[in-house]
Amino acid sequence: TQLLEQSPQFLSIQEGENLTVYCNSSSVFSSLQWYRQEPGEGPVLLVTVVTGGEVKKLKRLTFQFGDARKDSSLHITAAQPGDTGLYLCAGGRRYALNFGKGTSLLVTP
Amino acid sequence: EAEVAQSPRYKITEKSQAVAFWCDPISGHATLYWYRQILGQGPELLVQFQDESVVDDSQLPKDRFSAERLKGVDSTLKIQPAELGDSAMYLCASSFRDLGTEAFFGQGTRLTVV
């Protein structure tokens, strides 16, 4: 059973477009992280959200944690080719860190 | 900047052979994870250590996989015998706290079983 469902699974857009990817669960998490992974490399932590309703910004990336701490979204403004990668969300519960299957993003010039 | 070190980066082995991966977490991180990742999918937890103790190994195929963290610092993951279906990226991560938050990953070991 997948605790975290990410959508869409694949996304191909052109440079300059905006996009949102989602991470949903029926479980409550104490925290939620977003990672970005490039081919052949390990995931790199982008952000951690802890409080329900929390919004964090990282340059052109905006992360939001749902009020009930069951879901999250990642919005990218004016996507660039360097944003290409696999975006993973991970939910933290006591003694566990569970990952979704990821959203594979391709940004073409 | 502190990093999680993994070796080797790449490993090709024949099926039925033994293979081992090594991980050195960020200094001071009590929690250590081993994940397996199939290409294009999210990491799946194999085993989680808190210091030298196993916290969760429910998804570890114990008939062929073993993991240890004897002194609560570095860790080794072993597969014996390797099977074709074990081909994947094996990722090690560590975390300062024990509440499943903010894990930092190594570069991984890409295993190919032929």
CSV table of C-alpha atoms in Angstrom, one decimal:
chain,number,residue,atom,x,y,z
A,1,THR,CA,0.0,0.0,0.0
A,2,GLN,CA,1.4,3.4,-1.1
A,3,LEU,CA,1.0,5.8,1.8
A,4,LEU,CA,1.8,8.8,-0.5
A,5,GLU,CA,0.3,9.3,-3.9
A,6,GLN,CA,1.9,11.8,-6.2
A,7,SER,CA,0.4,13.3,-9.3
A,8,PRO,CA,0.9,13.7,-12.1
A,9,GLN,CA,3.3,10.8,-12.6
A,10,PHE,CA,4.9,12.5,-15.7
A,11,LEU,CA,4.9,16.1,-16.8
A,12,SER,CA,6.4,17.6,-19.9
A,13,ILE,CA,6.3,21.4,-20.3
A,14,GLN,CA,8.0,24.2,-22.1
A,15,GLU,CA,10.3,26.7,-20.5
A,16,GLY,CA,8.5,29.6,-18.9
A,17,GLU,CA,5.3,27.6,-18.1
A,18,ASN,CA,4.0,27.2,-14.5
A,19,LEU,CA,3.2,23.9,-13.0
A,20,THR,CA,1.9,22.3,-9.8
A,21,VAL,CA,2.5,18.8,-8.5
A,22,TYR,CA,0.6,17.1,-5.7
A,23,CYS,CA,1.3,14.7,-2.9
A,24,ASN,CA,-1.7,13.2,-1.2
A,25,SER,CA,-2.3,10.7,1.6
A,26,SER,CA,-5.0,9.5,4.0
A,27,SER,CA,-2.4,9.5,6.8
A,28,VAL,CA,-1.3,12.4,9.0
A,29,PHE,CA,2.4,13.2,9.0
A,30,SER,CA,4.5,15.0,11.5
A,31,SER,CA,6.4,16.6,8.7
A,32,LEU,CA,6.7,16.4,4.9
A,33,GLN,CA,9.7,16.8,2.7
A,34,TRP,CA,10.2,17.5,-0.9
A,35,TYR,CA,13.2,16.2,-2.8
A,36,ARG,CA,14.6,16.6,-6.3
A,37,GLN,CA,16.6,13.8,-7.9
A,38,GLU,CA,18.6,13.9,-11.1
A,39,PRO,CA,19.4,10.7,-13.0
A,40,GLY,CA,22.1,8.6,-11.4
A,41,GLU,CA,22.2,10.7,-8.2
A,42,GLY,CA,20.6,10.5,-4.8
A,43,PRO,CA,17.6,12.7,-3.9
A,44,VAL,CA,18.5,16.2,-2.7
A,45,LEU,CA,16.3,17.8,0.0
A,46,LEU,CA,14.5,20.9,-1.1
A,47,VAL,CA,12.3,21.7,1.9
A,48,THR,CA,10.6,20.4,5.0
A,49,VAL,CA,7.2,21.6,6.1
A,50,VAL,CA,5.9,20.9,9.6
A,51,THR,CA,2.9,23.0,10.4
A,52,GLY,CA,-0.5,22.5,8.8
A,53,GLY,CA,-1.1,25.3,6.3
A,54,GLU,CA,2.5,26.2,6.1
A,55,VAL,CA,3.8,27.8,2.9
A,56,LYS,CA,7.5,27.9,2.1
A,57,LYS,CA,9.2,29.6,-0.9
A,58,LEU,CA,12.5,28.6,-2.5
A,59,LYS,CA,13.2,31.0,-5.3
A,60,ARG,CA,10.6,30.0,-8.0
A,61,LEU,CA,9.4,27.0,-6.0
A,62,THR,CA,6.4,27.3,-3.6
A,63,PHE,CA,5.6,24.5,-1.2
A,64,GLN,CA,2.4,24.2,0.8
A,65,PHE,CA,1.4,21.8,3.5
A,66,GLY,CA,-2.2,21.0,3.9
A,67,ASP,CA,-4.1,22.2,6.9
A,68,ALA,CA,-4.7,18.6,8.0
A,69,ARG,CA,-1.1,17.6,7.4
A,70,LYS,CA,-2.1,14.9,4.9
A,71,ASP,CA,-1.2,16.5,1.6
A,72,SER,CA,1.2,19.0,0.0
A,73,SER,CA,1.8,20.7,-3.2
A,74,LEU,CA,4.8,22.1,-5.1
A,75,HIS,CA,4.3,25.0,-7.5
A,76,ILE,CA,7.0,26.0,-9.9
A,77,THR,CA,6.8,29.4,-11.6
A,78,ALA,CA,8.4,30.0,-15.0
A,79,ALA,CA,10.0,26.6,-15.2
A,80,GLN,CA,13.5,26.3,-16.6
A,81,PRO,CA,15.3,23.3,-18.1
A,82,GLY,CA,17.4,23.1,-15.0
A,83,ASP,CA,14.2,22.2,-13.1
A,84,THR,CA,14.1,18.9,-15.0
A,85,GLY,CA,14.2,15.9,-12.6
A,86,LEU,CA,12.2,13.5,-10.4
A,87,TYR,CA,10.3,15.3,-7.6
A,88,LEU,CA,9.7,13.2,-4.6
A,89,CYS,CA,7.6,13.9,-1.5
A,90,ALA,CA,8.3,12.0,1.7
A,91,GLY,CA,6.1,11.9,4.8
A,92,GLY,CA,7.6,11.6,8.3
A,93,ARG,CA,6.0,9.6,11.0
A,94,ARG,CA,7.6,8.3,14.1
A,95,TYR,CA,10.5,6.0,13.1
A,96,ALA,CA,9.5,6.1,9.4
A,97,LEU,CA,10.1,8.1,6.3
A,98,ASN,CA,7.8,7.0,3.4
A,99,PHE,CA,8.2,8.2,-0.2
A,100,GLY,CA,5.8,8.7,-3.0
A,101,LYS,CA,6.6,7.3,-6.4
A,102,GLY,CA,7.5,10.8,-7.7
A,103,THR,CA,6.7,13.1,-10.5
A,104,SER,CA,9.0,13.1,-13.4
A,105,LEU,CA,9.3,16.6,-14.8
A,106,LEU,CA,10.8,17.5,-18.2
A,107,VAL,CA,11.2,21.1,-19.1
A,108,THR,CA,12.2,21.8,-22.7
A,109,PRO,CA,13.8,25.0,-24.0
B,1,GLU,CA,29.7,20.4,3.8
B,2,ALA,CA,29.0,17.1,5.5
B,3,GLU,CA,27.8,14.4,3.2
B,4,VAL,CA,26.7,10.8,3.3
B,5,ALA,CA,29.3,8.7,1.7
B,6,GLN,CA,28.5,5.5,-0.3
B,7,SER,CA,30.7,3.0,-2.1
B,8,PRO,CA,31.0,1.7,-4.7
B,9,ARG,CA,29.1,4.1,-7.1
B,10,TYR,CA,28.6,1.3,-9.6
B,11,LYS,CA,28.7,-2.5,-9.2
B,12,ILE,CA,28.2,-5.2,-11.8
B,13,THR,CA,27.9,-8.7,-10.5
B,14,GLU,CA,26.8,-12.1,-11.8
B,15,LYS,CA,23.7,-13.7,-10.4
B,16,SER,CA,24.2,-16.0,-7.5
B,17,GLN,CA,27.3,-14.0,-6.4
B,18,ALA,CA,27.6,-12.0,-3.2
B,19,VAL,CA,27.7,-8.2,-3.2
B,20,ALA,CA,28.1,-5.6,-0.5
B,21,PHE,CA,27.5,-1.9,-0.2
B,22,TRP,CA,29.0,0.5,2.4
B,23,CYS,CA,27.6,3.7,3.8
B,24,ASP,CA,29.1,6.3,6.1
B,25,PRO,CA,26.4,8.7,7.4
B,26,ILE,CA,26.8,12.3,8.3
B,27,SER,CA,28.7,12.6,11.6
B,28,GLY,CA,26.3,12.7,14.6
B,29,HIS,CA,23.3,11.3,12.7
B,30,ALA,CA,21.7,8.5,14.8
B,31,THR,CA,19.3,7.3,12.1
B,32,LEU,CA,20.5,5.5,9.0
B,33,TYR,CA,18.3,4.2,6.2
B,34,TRP,CA,18.9,1.9,3.3
B,35,TYR,CA,16.5,2.3,0.4
B,36,ARG,CA,16.1,0.5,-2.9
B,37,GLN,CA,15.0,2.5,-6.0
B,38,ILE,CA,13.8,1.1,-9.3
B,39,LEU,CA,14.4,3.5,-12.2
B,40,GLY,CA,11.8,6.2,-12.3
B,41,GLN,CA,10.1,5.3,-9.1
B,42,GLY,CA,10.4,6.4,-5.5
B,43,PRO,CA,12.7,4.9,-2.9
B,44,GLU,CA,11.5,1.9,-1.0
B,45,LEU,CA,12.7,1.4,2.5
B,46,LEU,CA,14.7,-1.8,3.1
B,47,VAL,CA,16.0,-1.2,6.6
B,48,GLN,CA,16.2,1.6,9.2
B,49,PHE,CA,18.7,1.8,12.1
B,50,GLN,CA,18.6,3.9,15.2
B,51,ASP,CA,22.2,3.9,16.4
B,52,GLU,CA,23.2,0.2,16.1
B,53,SER,CA,19.7,-1.2,16.5
B,54,VAL,CA,17.3,-2.1,13.7
B,55,VAL,CA,14.1,-0.1,13.9
B,56,ASP,CA,12.4,-1.4,10.8
B,57,ASP,CA,13.4,-4.2,8.5
B,58,SER,CA,9.9,-5.4,7.5
B,59,GLN,CA,10.6,-4.9,3.8
B,60,LEU,CA,14.1,-6.5,3.8
B,61,PRO,CA,14.1,-9.8,2.0
B,62,LYS,CA,15.9,-11.6,4.8
B,63,ASP,CA,16.5,-14.8,2.9
B,64,ARG,CA,19.2,-13.0,0.9
B,65,PHE,CA,19.7,-9.5,2.3
B,66,SER,CA,21.4,-8.5,5.5
B,67,ALA,CA,22.4,-5.2,7.0
B,68,GLU,CA,24.5,-4.2,10.0
B,69,ARG,CA,25.6,-1.1,11.8
B,70,LEU,CA,27.8,-2.6,14.4
B,71,LYS,CA,29.2,0.5,16.1
B,72,GLY,CA,26.3,2.7,15.3
B,73,VAL,CA,28.2,4.7,12.7
B,74,ASP,CA,28.8,3.2,9.2
B,75,SER,CA,26.7,0.4,7.8
B,76,THR,CA,27.0,-2.4,5.3
B,77,LEU,CA,24.2,-3.9,3.2
B,78,LYS,CA,24.8,-7.3,1.7
B,79,ILE,CA,23.0,-9.4,-0.9
B,80,GLN,CA,23.8,-13.1,-1.2
B,81,PRO,CA,23.0,-14.6,-3.6
B,82,ALA,CA,22.2,-11.8,-6.0
B,83,GLU,CA,19.3,-12.2,-8.4
B,84,LEU,CA,18.5,-10.4,-11.7
B,85,GLY,CA,15.6,-8.6,-10.0
B,86,ASP,CA,18.0,-7.0,-7.5
B,87,SER,CA,19.3,-4.6,-10.2
B,88,ALA,CA,18.4,-1.2,-8.9
B,89,MET,CA,19.9,1.9,-7.2
B,90,TYR,CA,20.7,1.3,-3.5
B,91,LEU,CA,20.5,4.5,-1.5
B,92,CYS,CA,21.7,5.3,2.0
B,93,ALA,CA,20.4,8.2,4.0
B,94,SER,CA,20.9,9.6,7.4
B,95,SER,CA,18.9,11.8,9.8
B,96,PHE,CA,19.8,13.6,12.9
B,97,ARG,CA,16.6,13.0,14.7
B,98,ASP,CA,14.6,9.8,15.0
B,99,LEU,CA,11.3,11.0,13.9
B,100,GLY,CA,11.6,10.3,10.2
B,101,THR,CA,12.5,13.8,9.2
B,102,GLU,CA,15.0,15.5,6.9
B,103,ALA,CA,17.0,12.6,5.6
B,104,PHE,CA,20.1,13.4,3.6
B,105,PHE,CA,21.1,11.0,0.9
B,106,GLY,CA,24.3,9.7,-0.5
B,107,GLN,CA,24.9,9.4,-4.2
B,108,GLY,CA,23.8,5.7,-4.2
B,109,THR,CA,25.2,2.5,-5.6
B,110,ARG,CA,23.9,1.4,-9.0
B,111,LEU,CA,23.8,-2.4,-9.0
B,112,THR,CA,23.5,-4.4,-12.2
B,113,VAL,CA,23.1,-8.1,-11.9
B,114,VAL,CA,23.9,-10.1,-15.1
